[in-house]
Amino acid sequence: MNRITARLAEAKQQGRKALVTYIVCGDPIPEATLTTMHAMVEAGVDIIELGVPFSDPMAEGPVIALGHERALANKTSLKSTMAVVKAFRETNNGTPVVLMGYANPVERMGYEAFAVQASDAGVDGLLTVDLPPEEAAPLNVELKKAGIENIFLLAPTTSNERAESIAKLASGFLYYVSLKGVTGAGHLDVASVEAKLSDLRKITDLPICVGFGIKDASTAKAIGQYADGAVVGSLLVDRMGAMADQSPEAIAGAVVELIAPIRQGLDELAS
Amino acid sequence: MSDIEKKAAVDYSQFPDAQGHFGPYGGRFVSETLMPALDELEKMYTRLKNDPEFQKEFDYDLAHYVGRPSPLYHAERWSRELGGAQIYLKREDLNHTGAHKVNNTIGQALLAKYSGKSRIIAETGAGQHGVASATVAARLGLKCEVYMGAEDVQRQSLNVYRMKLLGATVHPVESGSRTLKDAMNEAMRDWVTNVDDTFYIIGTVAGPHPYPQLVRDFQCVIGREAREQCLKQAGKLPDALVACVGGGSNAIGLFHPFLEDEGVKIYGVEAGGYGVETGKHAAPLNDGIPGVLHGNRTYLMEDEDGQIIETHSVSAGLDYPGVGPEHAWLKDIGRAEYVAINDDEAMAAFRTLTQVEGIMPALESSHALAYAEKLAKTMDKDQIIVVNLSGRGDKDILTVAAIDGIEV
């Protein structure tokens, strides 16, 4: 079983909510990524979303867009990101890693080459922000062959009918974008998330993780009442961005400090 | 089958296909939040483009507000001096607001009106599309916000002020290379946040489907008029068409109505910057490879890791790392040829046309003129080249003065 499916099934069985964290590979210094990934696992993170930097990150708010710029300035590439995952797998074989990024670096590498190399590195899933299901079929074929889950986004604007067709193509989990906006936006509306998720549950049995706009224990907890997992990104990237002159251990420590109350908040929901 | 027969076999009116593809190019590569808005826009446009009332309104505005048809001017003196083909200029510079851009903003503003959205946003490079958007917004009483790269805000300060006078808010974009591509990223971010009440007026034949199609359709008035005018004034079709290509909207507007005229050669002119061989240019069809950016698959300027690289052109309107997907396809199937003109060649053509014909062209259009000059010399005196003079050069005077070392 793919690590993503296994981990989310395990969390469900244990009656707890999954914590998904996003950092940008190579940000703010290349040496920080691996150390931070291991520290996040220690802090109770279930799934790591590793951002692959792109020159034109259209869906990102200012915080994560700056993270992409810093990572690119550090010469981070899709290849070097996969190398970090490979290094992570040397000592961790259980925590799922999802690469999250944009279509063009994957296009440039080639779908087949990407799928083969990502699988070899120990990548479990891919979330391509600008590759909706309509354009994803050729990549899906290669991902399937390589055993990599294709994680699709659902949005507040997605109709039930459309959600149904996306759910059929998706695997691993569905990523529900909690608001109309970019990452890190501040206008999360919990009631609308509740309503939408209740519709989605009628459509799919896939686990649903919710992201965009979750920035502390209370928003995570509010979302966690309805979702299988909460995704936290901008909060971490913001703090990391201010620590470019510090050691990987200090950066990882700061991330753990931010994560701990969120983990605790989610665990208070445990049934 | 000969190459020419193969070309004639393509039914250009069938492109893009239902998914918005021109062969392998085009499509709809955006985040999920925007997909329903694009579906909605496509449905509305499909309905309205065949609606006589909508077309009537569009045609009325083009005639009475834009001032169409624009003349097809025989540049006799310049043609004589070159000693080759006769050059005719399609005078889009004489349109209201000074460029072809307004043809499209009139059309999209009508779509905005029909959609009931109260706010429009736009990205702009040279500022012409921003001005044209602010203009139609003023006329319709819509709120207008324009995203413009901070670098372009500086080099096109006259247009920035024009937009402000028209009541638009101009947001300088400080991210990335601070030019057109970054302005487009920021406009997309705005749209995804305000998708319920906002209509995004894209200024060129790029972006997600249906934009490349609808912008083309609105700009095709250029080519339809030019075709008719050339037949009337010269008694025959032109032998060649020349237009500059950044995103490529003025070019596709001229080219498209001639695609099935096999005898008409088509040349798109990209910005060669300091020279294609230097890598510092904005000529993806000459020196790029296919990839995905800003909602469509097309030729791009990128590095080996798939990161978009910075472009250079003296003209802000051509300073873009991508190109409309239909151009990418026309290149691949061989119907159009895409060449490059360097900064200094374009500057020379700017001066030539100003001095020989008394017409000051935009630096963008000067790229097309510079190539037409080269091409004319290789052709006979009874042959005809139609050049799209896509905009006037007033906006570029400060740039030209700076190159001359003059403070205006």
XYZ file of C-alpha atoms in Angstrom:
679
model
C 0.000 0.000 0.000
C 1.162 3.519 -0.792
C 2.442 5.332 2.318
C -0.206 8.071 1.963
C -3.126 5.688 1.986
C -1.565 3.668 4.793
C -0.928 6.688 6.995
C -4.381 8.206 6.537
C -6.035 4.834 7.172
C -3.982 4.440 10.329
C -4.927 7.932 11.561
C -8.571 7.219 10.922
C -8.372 3.945 12.749
C -6.750 5.671 15.691
C -9.479 8.280 15.610
C -7.095 11.193 15.105
C -6.708 13.929 12.539
C -3.728 13.994 10.210
C -1.352 16.939 10.279
C 0.090 17.823 6.878
C 2.882 20.391 6.703
C 4.272 22.266 3.733
C 7.761 23.676 3.397
C 9.634 24.739 0.268
C 12.616 22.573 -0.558
C 15.842 24.572 -0.300
C 14.278 27.367 1.729
C 15.714 29.352 3.428
C 19.013 27.451 3.150
C 19.497 24.122 1.360
C 20.811 22.353 4.490
C 17.643 23.145 6.480
C 15.198 21.015 4.493
C 16.248 17.505 5.508
C 16.766 18.457 9.150
C 13.359 20.135 9.254
C 11.636 17.138 7.644
C 12.957 14.773 10.312
C 12.112 17.232 13.084
C 8.551 17.589 11.771
C 8.119 13.811 11.898
C 9.290 13.816 15.518
C 6.756 16.575 16.223
C 3.894 14.405 15.005
C 3.498 15.423 11.376
C 1.743 12.740 9.335
C 2.402 13.841 5.767
C 5.096 16.155 4.435
C 4.336 18.311 1.448
C 7.583 19.401 -0.062
C 7.242 22.465 -2.272
C 9.158 22.344 -5.535
C 10.100 25.947 -6.267
C 8.948 27.571 -9.497
C 9.787 30.927 -11.007
C 6.105 31.831 -11.462
C 4.128 30.394 -8.528
C 0.746 31.812 -9.535
C -1.319 30.215 -6.767
C 0.895 31.324 -3.908
C 0.407 34.291 -1.649
C 3.358 36.594 -0.918
C 4.806 34.446 1.899
C 5.192 31.213 -0.046
C 6.068 33.071 -3.271
C 9.066 34.531 -1.406
C 9.955 31.020 -0.237
C 10.072 29.937 -3.878
C 12.307 32.888 -4.739
C 14.718 32.070 -1.898
C 14.823 28.394 -2.866
C 15.571 29.243 -6.477
C 18.296 31.656 -5.381
C 19.744 28.622 -3.547
C 19.720 26.697 -6.855
C 16.993 24.279 -5.782
C 15.560 22.268 -8.677
C 13.098 19.427 -9.177
C 16.112 17.072 -9.322
C 17.670 18.380 -6.121
C 14.269 18.155 -4.419
C 14.033 14.480 -5.305
C 17.568 14.005 -3.975
C 16.437 15.420 -0.614
C 13.545 12.934 -0.518
C 15.958 10.128 -1.291
C 18.184 11.230 1.595
C 15.110 11.433 3.867
C 14.224 7.836 2.992
C 17.604 6.611 4.215
C 16.274 6.846 7.759
C 12.520 7.223 7.331
C 10.462 4.682 5.486
C 7.053 5.486 6.934
C 6.233 9.166 6.506
C 4.572 9.973 3.181
C 6.114 12.734 1.089
C 4.089 14.624 -1.500
C 5.785 16.944 -3.968
C 3.739 20.084 -4.526
C 4.492 22.451 -7.353
C 3.739 23.579 -10.868
C 3.523 21.775 -14.173
C 6.469 23.201 -16.048
C 9.424 21.638 -14.184
C 7.677 18.247 -14.509
C 6.990 18.912 -18.206
C 10.619 19.801 -18.738
C 11.864 16.607 -17.108
C 9.294 14.550 -19.024
C 6.377 12.724 -17.432
C 7.893 9.263 -17.627
C 11.330 10.327 -16.414
C 9.717 12.226 -13.561
C 7.567 9.299 -12.448
C 10.463 6.842 -12.547
C 12.890 9.110 -10.697
C 10.324 10.250 -8.138
C 9.373 6.679 -7.363
C 13.022 5.737 -7.048
C 13.559 8.621 -4.620
C 10.668 7.499 -2.425
C 8.127 10.148 -3.362
C 4.543 9.057 -2.650
C 2.390 11.688 -4.296
C 2.368 14.652 -6.613
C 0.181 17.739 -6.397
C 0.492 19.967 -9.461
C -1.376 23.187 -8.836
C -1.829 24.169 -12.472
C -2.614 20.740 -13.886
C -6.371 20.226 -13.552
C -7.912 16.840 -14.419
C -8.705 18.021 -17.956
C -4.984 18.200 -18.745
C -3.689 15.497 -16.413
C -4.428 12.274 -18.294
C -0.972 11.753 -19.885
C 0.804 12.374 -16.558
C -1.664 10.167 -14.697
C -0.717 7.193 -16.843
C 2.937 7.524 -15.862
C 2.220 8.185 -12.188
C 0.032 5.128 -11.977
C 2.723 2.938 -13.495
C 5.188 4.230 -10.918
C 2.786 3.888 -7.984
C 2.655 7.621 -7.251
C -0.636 9.117 -6.141
C -1.974 12.104 -8.030
C -3.407 14.533 -5.503
C -6.072 16.841 -6.945
C -7.396 20.110 -5.617
C -11.047 20.855 -4.984
C -12.145 24.449 -4.454
C -15.135 26.336 -3.076
C -16.056 27.031 -6.710
C -16.014 23.331 -7.688
C -19.519 22.048 -8.367
C -20.603 18.695 -6.948
C -20.788 17.293 -10.439
C -17.231 18.344 -11.169
C -16.026 17.123 -7.771
C -17.439 13.729 -8.598
C -15.425 13.430 -11.799
C -12.263 14.682 -10.073
C -12.695 12.201 -7.226
C -12.772 9.372 -9.759
C -9.310 10.347 -11.040
C -7.800 11.153 -7.665
C -5.998 8.839 -5.304
C -4.342 9.156 -1.891
C -6.451 12.045 -0.675
C -8.334 15.062 -1.953
C -6.954 18.458 -1.100
C -9.777 20.904 -0.421
C -8.757 24.542 -0.891
C -10.628 26.205 1.969
C -11.082 29.616 0.366
C -11.112 31.555 -2.868
C -7.643 32.961 -2.849
C -3.940 32.276 -2.674
C -2.003 30.353 -0.037
C -1.798 32.113 3.303
C -4.894 34.241 2.759
C -6.686 35.372 5.892
C -10.374 34.935 5.192
C -11.105 31.353 6.204
C -14.835 30.654 6.585
C -15.272 27.499 8.654
C -19.019 27.224 8.087
C -18.594 27.137 4.317
C -15.883 24.474 4.660
C -18.237 22.403 6.790
C -21.011 22.668 4.221
C -18.756 21.835 1.300
C -17.135 18.881 3.027
C -20.503 17.467 3.907
C -21.369 17.551 0.177
C -18.051 15.975 -0.736
C -18.482 13.113 1.737
C -21.547 12.040 -0.219
C -19.468 11.901 -3.370
C -16.245 10.229 -2.307
C -14.729 7.886 0.269
C -11.256 9.334 -0.227
C -9.802 11.144 2.786
C -10.061 14.933 2.517
C -7.344 17.251 3.770
C -8.008 20.973 3.949
C -5.482 23.733 3.402
C -5.075 27.472 2.620
C -5.733 29.815 5.535
C -4.942 27.510 8.475
C -2.516 29.404 10.669
C -2.844 28.330 14.285
C -4.213 25.696 16.656
C -7.708 27.143 16.699
C -8.165 27.331 12.905
C -6.661 23.844 12.593
C -9.017 22.543 15.228
C -12.027 24.215 13.637
C -11.196 22.643 10.274
C -10.231 19.334 11.863
C -13.807 18.853 13.066
C -14.798 18.189 9.474
C -11.629 17.204 7.614
C -9.410 14.126 7.811
C -6.354 16.326 7.898
C -5.253 19.939 8.107
C -2.502 21.436 5.942
C -0.241 24.153 7.363
C 2.166 26.000 5.081
C 2.508 29.773 5.081
C 2.897 29.893 8.866
C 6.038 27.743 8.659
C 7.467 29.299 5.502
C 7.097 32.768 6.997
C 9.107 31.865 10.088
C 11.735 29.932 8.131
C 12.201 32.845 5.753
C 13.304 35.067 8.602
C 15.993 32.570 9.680
C 18.205 32.348 6.608
C 21.273 33.227 8.692
C 20.707 30.493 11.268
C 21.626 26.836 11.584
C 19.457 24.021 10.177
C 18.850 22.877 13.769
C 17.638 26.309 14.863
C 15.329 26.535 11.844
C 13.932 23.045 12.456
C 13.485 23.916 16.128
C 11.454 26.994 15.271
C 9.229 24.954 12.961
C 8.647 22.361 15.681
C 7.656 25.147 18.068
C 5.005 26.310 15.618
C 3.736 22.808 14.952
C 3.424 21.593 18.533
C 0.289 23.565 19.520
C -1.373 22.673 16.224
C -0.684 18.980 16.778
C -2.052 19.324 20.256
C -5.147 21.147 19.019
C -5.881 18.428 16.489
C -5.310 15.716 19.103
C -7.914 17.323 21.338
C -10.398 16.332 18.651
C -9.382 12.672 18.898
C -12.270 10.337 19.369
C 1.019 15.689 -51.523
C 3.040 18.899 -51.699
C 3.593 21.074 -48.675
C 1.248 23.737 -50.013
C -1.567 21.245 -50.470
C -1.037 19.984 -46.941
C -1.393 23.528 -45.615
C -4.578 24.098 -47.550
C -6.023 20.924 -46.063
C -6.090 22.443 -42.560
C -9.441 23.923 -41.614
C -8.255 26.750 -39.411
C -11.739 27.636 -38.273
C -11.836 24.371 -36.311
C -9.123 25.530 -33.924
C -8.967 25.628 -31.018
C -10.750 22.312 -30.441
C -13.400 21.881 -27.755
C -10.735 21.634 -25.025
C -9.013 24.776 -26.216
C -6.097 23.062 -27.931
C -4.237 24.142 -31.056
C -2.544 20.833 -31.803
C -0.452 20.175 -28.682
C -0.654 23.808 -27.517
C -3.139 25.914 -25.577
C -5.449 24.196 -23.101
C -6.338 25.237 -19.606
C -3.596 24.967 -17.000
C -4.871 26.827 -13.952
C -5.698 26.016 -10.363
C -9.023 24.382 -9.653
C -10.608 27.550 -8.220
C -10.533 29.189 -11.655
C -11.740 26.232 -13.717
C -15.462 26.875 -13.155
C -14.998 30.591 -14.000
C -13.319 29.639 -17.275
C -16.085 27.152 -18.050
C -18.620 29.884 -17.444
C -16.741 32.369 -19.632
C -16.457 29.817 -22.406
C -20.169 29.063 -22.316
C -21.062 32.732 -22.330
C -18.679 33.519 -25.171
C -19.864 30.582 -27.261
C -23.410 31.862 -26.926
C -22.626 35.535 -27.550
C -20.259 35.164 -30.482
C -23.144 33.970 -32.604
C -25.586 36.463 -31.162
C -26.339 39.200 -33.757
C -27.148 41.705 -31.007
C -23.752 41.235 -29.369
C -21.949 41.487 -32.710
C -23.913 44.594 -33.574
C -22.922 46.252 -30.326
C -19.283 45.286 -30.847
C -19.246 46.569 -34.432
C -20.930 49.798 -33.393
C -18.297 50.465 -30.728
C -15.474 49.666 -33.139
C -16.865 52.125 -35.664
C -17.921 54.982 -33.421
C -15.676 54.700 -30.384
C -12.463 53.164 -31.741
C -12.718 54.840 -35.140
C -12.616 51.803 -37.408
C -11.894 50.885 -40.080
C -8.282 51.920 -39.648
C -6.632 52.942 -42.933
C -4.338 50.730 -44.983
C -1.666 53.229 -45.945
C 0.690 52.760 -48.883
C 4.088 53.957 -47.641
C 5.147 55.066 -51.090
C 8.192 57.100 -50.231
C 9.641 54.448 -47.962
C 8.896 51.685 -50.488
C 10.587 53.712 -53.234
C 13.689 54.272 -51.118
C 13.936 50.577 -50.353
C 13.540 49.757 -54.035
C 11.666 46.501 -53.508
C 8.136 45.446 -52.609
C 5.408 47.988 -51.907
C 4.837 48.355 -48.171
C 1.344 48.994 -46.867
C 0.833 49.888 -43.225
C -2.272 48.790 -41.356
C -2.766 51.850 -39.192
C -3.792 50.406 -35.822
C -1.844 53.308 -34.329
C -4.742 55.550 -35.328
C -7.232 53.707 -33.123
C -8.583 55.431 -30.038
C -5.927 54.991 -27.299
C -3.246 54.502 -29.931
C -2.927 50.772 -30.507
C -4.697 47.578 -31.550
C -5.246 46.645 -27.897
C -8.551 48.495 -27.721
C -10.232 46.123 -30.220
C -9.944 43.395 -27.621
C -10.811 45.450 -24.553
C -13.992 46.679 -26.242
C -14.982 43.058 -26.840
C -14.072 41.828 -23.365
C -15.712 44.824 -21.695
C -18.922 43.830 -23.477
C -18.482 40.304 -22.104
C -17.939 41.794 -18.642
C -21.112 43.811 -19.025
C -23.130 40.772 -20.092
C -21.664 38.739 -17.207
C -22.805 41.355 -14.686
C -19.395 41.606 -12.964
C -18.655 44.970 -11.407
C -14.891 45.008 -11.392
C -12.294 44.440 -14.080
C -8.616 43.638 -13.724
C -5.881 43.574 -16.336
C -2.152 42.962 -16.665
C -0.048 45.195 -18.827
C 3.464 45.356 -20.214
C 3.955 48.508 -22.258
C 0.829 49.928 -20.689
C -1.213 49.976 -23.896
C -3.497 47.178 -22.756
C -3.764 48.802 -19.328
C -4.764 52.099 -20.899
C -7.231 50.376 -23.213
C -8.747 48.518 -20.235
C -8.926 51.650 -18.085
C -10.576 53.420 -21.026
C -13.398 50.933 -21.469
C -13.827 50.706 -17.697
C -14.248 54.483 -17.482
C -16.840 54.364 -20.206
C -18.838 51.565 -18.568
C -18.421 52.851 -15.029
C -16.579 49.723 -13.897
C -13.880 49.641 -11.256
C -10.521 48.890 -12.896
C -7.263 47.654 -11.373
C -4.170 47.131 -13.480
C -1.116 45.043 -12.597
C 2.137 46.234 -14.114
C 5.712 45.120 -13.478
C 7.623 47.691 -11.439
C 10.297 47.822 -14.148
C 7.640 48.618 -16.759
C 6.014 51.215 -14.492
C 9.316 53.024 -14.655
C 9.954 52.772 -18.391
C 6.346 53.510 -19.373
C 5.537 56.275 -16.906
C 3.391 58.187 -19.399
C 0.987 55.283 -19.746
C 0.899 54.824 -15.972
C -0.238 58.410 -15.624
C -2.808 57.977 -18.390
C -4.314 54.996 -16.559
C -4.501 57.001 -13.348
C -6.202 59.887 -15.126
C -8.745 57.404 -16.465
C -9.559 56.407 -12.903
C -7.761 53.065 -12.748
C -5.595 51.868 -9.889
C -2.149 50.731 -11.020
C -0.399 48.121 -8.870
C 3.372 47.959 -9.464
C 4.483 44.312 -9.198
C 7.814 43.857 -7.431
C 8.168 40.069 -7.670
C 10.331 38.072 -10.089
C 11.673 40.007 -13.059
C 9.202 42.872 -12.396
C 7.843 42.783 -15.954
C 4.804 41.505 -17.859
C 4.986 37.856 -16.762
C 5.013 38.866 -13.106
C 2.117 41.262 -13.711
C 0.184 38.318 -15.148
C 0.988 36.160 -12.088
C -0.330 38.895 -9.830
C -3.483 39.422 -11.910
C -4.170 35.667 -11.666
C -3.768 35.885 -7.876
C -6.251 38.732 -7.769
C -8.686 36.839 -9.977
C -8.555 33.674 -7.879
C -9.316 35.785 -4.784
C -12.118 37.879 -6.311
C -13.481 35.470 -8.891
C -17.128 36.127 -7.973
C -17.297 39.808 -8.913
C -14.263 40.253 -11.167
C -13.783 39.965 -14.914
C -10.163 39.439 -15.960
C -9.417 41.172 -19.277
C -6.346 39.365 -20.628
C -4.520 41.538 -23.143
C -3.072 38.988 -25.488
C -3.801 35.685 -27.204
C -2.295 33.713 -24.324
C -3.643 32.435 -21.028
C -6.122 29.616 -20.411
C -8.849 28.680 -22.904
C -11.041 30.475 -24.012
C -8.842 33.609 -23.861
C -6.555 32.827 -26.845
C -9.668 32.218 -28.921
C -11.766 35.182 -27.882
C -8.902 37.689 -27.999
C -8.084 36.419 -31.486
C -11.689 36.734 -32.588
C -11.865 40.315 -31.348
C -8.569 41.213 -33.060
C -9.457 39.556 -36.369
C -11.130 42.786 -37.432
C -7.585 43.920 -38.336
C -7.032 41.175 -40.880
C -10.569 41.236 -42.272
C -10.272 44.951 -42.994
C -6.729 44.669 -44.347
C -7.758 41.885 -46.717
C -10.668 43.863 -48.090
C -8.667 47.103 -48.274
C -5.754 45.481 -50.076
C -8.055 43.905 -52.657
C -9.739 47.253 -53.195
C -6.659 49.477 -53.180
C -4.118 47.222 -54.902
C -6.463 44.911 -56.740
C -4.942 41.778 -55.241
C -4.029 40.044 -52.029
C -0.700 40.899 -50.394
C 2.295 38.641 -50.985
C 3.389 38.819 -47.379
C 2.169 39.864 -43.937
C 4.483 41.079 -41.192
C 3.594 41.727 -37.549
C 5.468 41.828 -34.260
C 4.862 39.030 -31.757
C 5.066 39.360 -27.994
C 2.033 37.467 -26.816
C 0.942 37.856 -30.407
C -2.509 39.468 -30.437
C -1.925 42.068 -33.152
C -0.183 39.420 -35.234
C -2.913 36.806 -34.973
C -5.499 39.512 -35.687
C -3.794 40.302 -38.974
C -2.799 36.735 -39.867
C -5.902 34.741 -39.099
C -8.200 35.990 -41.888
C -5.407 35.174 -44.379
C -4.519 31.675 -43.150
C -6.381 29.950 -45.941
C -4.871 32.208 -48.616
C -1.980 29.903 -49.448
C -0.145 32.463 -51.554
C 0.187 34.905 -48.678
C 3.416 34.392 -46.752
C 3.201 35.130 -43.047
C 6.026 36.448 -40.861
C 5.828 36.974 -37.110
C 8.648 39.087 -35.694
C 9.871 38.382 -32.180
C 12.048 40.611 -30.035
C 15.678 39.627 -30.576
C 16.855 41.938 -27.767
C 20.663 42.027 -27.784
C 20.620 39.178 -30.328
C 19.126 35.691 -30.225
C 22.646 34.240 -29.926
C 23.264 36.197 -26.691
C 20.327 34.569 -24.900
C 19.156 38.048 -23.837
C 15.992 38.374 -25.869
C 12.276 37.629 -25.841
C 11.998 35.246 -28.777
C 10.602 31.903 -27.551
C 9.549 30.765 -31.035
C 13.136 31.289 -32.234
C 14.966 30.006 -29.193
C 12.543 28.408 -26.709
C 10.896 25.043 -26.123
C 7.313 23.991 -25.367
C 6.204 24.144 -21.743
C 3.374 25.314 -19.496
C 2.968 28.860 -18.174
C 0.072 31.214 -17.452
C -2.612 28.702 -18.220
C -1.469 27.373 -21.584
C 1.079 25.121 -23.224
C 3.277 27.008 -25.644
C 6.880 27.837 -26.503
C 8.680 29.348 -23.519
C 11.994 30.819 -22.533
C 13.142 28.538 -19.733
C 16.207 26.878 -18.264
C 16.968 23.155 -18.171
C 15.060 22.804 -14.895
C 11.869 24.275 -16.357
C 12.217 27.645 -14.615
C 11.118 30.629 -16.686
C 14.093 32.860 -17.422
C 14.269 36.620 -17.637
C 13.767 38.119 -21.040
C 15.076 41.294 -22.543
C 13.657 43.657 -25.122
C 13.870 47.404 -25.562
C 10.106 47.315 -25.997
C 8.098 46.525 -22.866
C 5.203 45.127 -24.903
C 7.333 42.318 -26.338
C 9.228 41.544 -23.142
C 7.454 38.263 -22.379
C 8.864 34.709 -22.121
C 5.853 33.010 -23.733
C 3.731 33.418 -26.834
C 0.144 32.698 -27.804
C -0.481 28.965 -28.375
C -1.897 29.469 -31.869
C 1.421 30.976 -32.968
C 3.242 27.956 -31.524
C 1.016 25.738 -33.622
C 1.318 27.853 -36.804
C 5.093 27.615 -36.422
C 5.032 23.832 -36.044
C 2.765 23.229 -39.024
C 4.801 25.669 -41.096
C 2.008 28.089 -41.977
C 3.855 31.053 -40.474
C 7.530 31.810 -40.115
C 8.853 33.443 -36.968
C 11.943 35.602 -37.162
C 13.697 37.951 -34.715
C 14.722 41.600 -34.861
C 17.241 43.041 -32.394
C 16.819 46.171 -30.287
C 19.099 48.295 -32.467
C 17.410 47.229 -35.706
C 14.022 48.148 -34.239
C 15.361 51.515 -33.054
C 16.675 52.226 -36.552
C 13.282 51.405 -38.077
C 11.600 53.668 -35.531
C 13.718 56.571 -36.785
C 13.325 55.679 -40.453
C 9.539 55.604 -40.446
C 9.395 58.797 -38.402
C 11.666 60.640 -40.802
C 10.575 59.152 -44.131
C 6.826 58.875 -43.632
C 6.127 61.194 -40.709
C 4.691 58.322 -38.679
C 6.134 57.591 -35.264
C 5.659 53.869 -34.588
C 5.621 52.078 -31.240
C 8.882 50.254 -30.498
C 6.915 46.990 -30.649
C 5.689 47.733 -34.173
C 9.192 48.930 -35.106
C 10.306 45.290 -34.917
C 7.817 44.426 -37.671
C 8.928 47.435 -39.715
C 12.595 46.476 -39.435
C 11.861 42.998 -40.764
C 9.615 44.364 -43.533
C 12.519 46.547 -44.622
C 14.776 43.503 -45.000
C 12.056 41.502 -46.713
C 11.028 44.239 -49.145
C 14.552 44.446 -50.532
C 14.370 40.791 -51.578
C 11.055 41.232 -53.411
C 9.869 42.786 -56.667
C 8.346 46.235 -57.019
C 4.955 44.836 -57.955
C 4.752 42.736 -54.818
C 2.994 43.830 -51.648
C 3.830 43.553 -47.969
C 1.221 44.469 -45.372
C 2.794 45.435 -42.050
C 0.711 45.771 -38.941
C 1.562 49.142 -37.455
C 0.120 47.987 -34.173
C 0.649 51.133 -32.116
C 1.936 54.674 -32.066
C 5.265 55.650 -30.583
C 4.339 58.542 -28.335
C 4.558 56.301 -25.272
C 8.149 55.394 -26.178
C 9.561 58.877 -26.559
C 11.186 58.864 -23.123
C 12.844 55.503 -23.853
C 14.172 56.763 -27.181
C 15.349 60.012 -25.611
C 17.165 58.076 -22.875
C 18.968 55.987 -25.510
C 19.950 59.247 -27.219
C 21.154 60.621 -23.885
C 18.621 63.425 -23.961
C 16.604 64.551 -20.961
C 13.091 65.551 -22.038
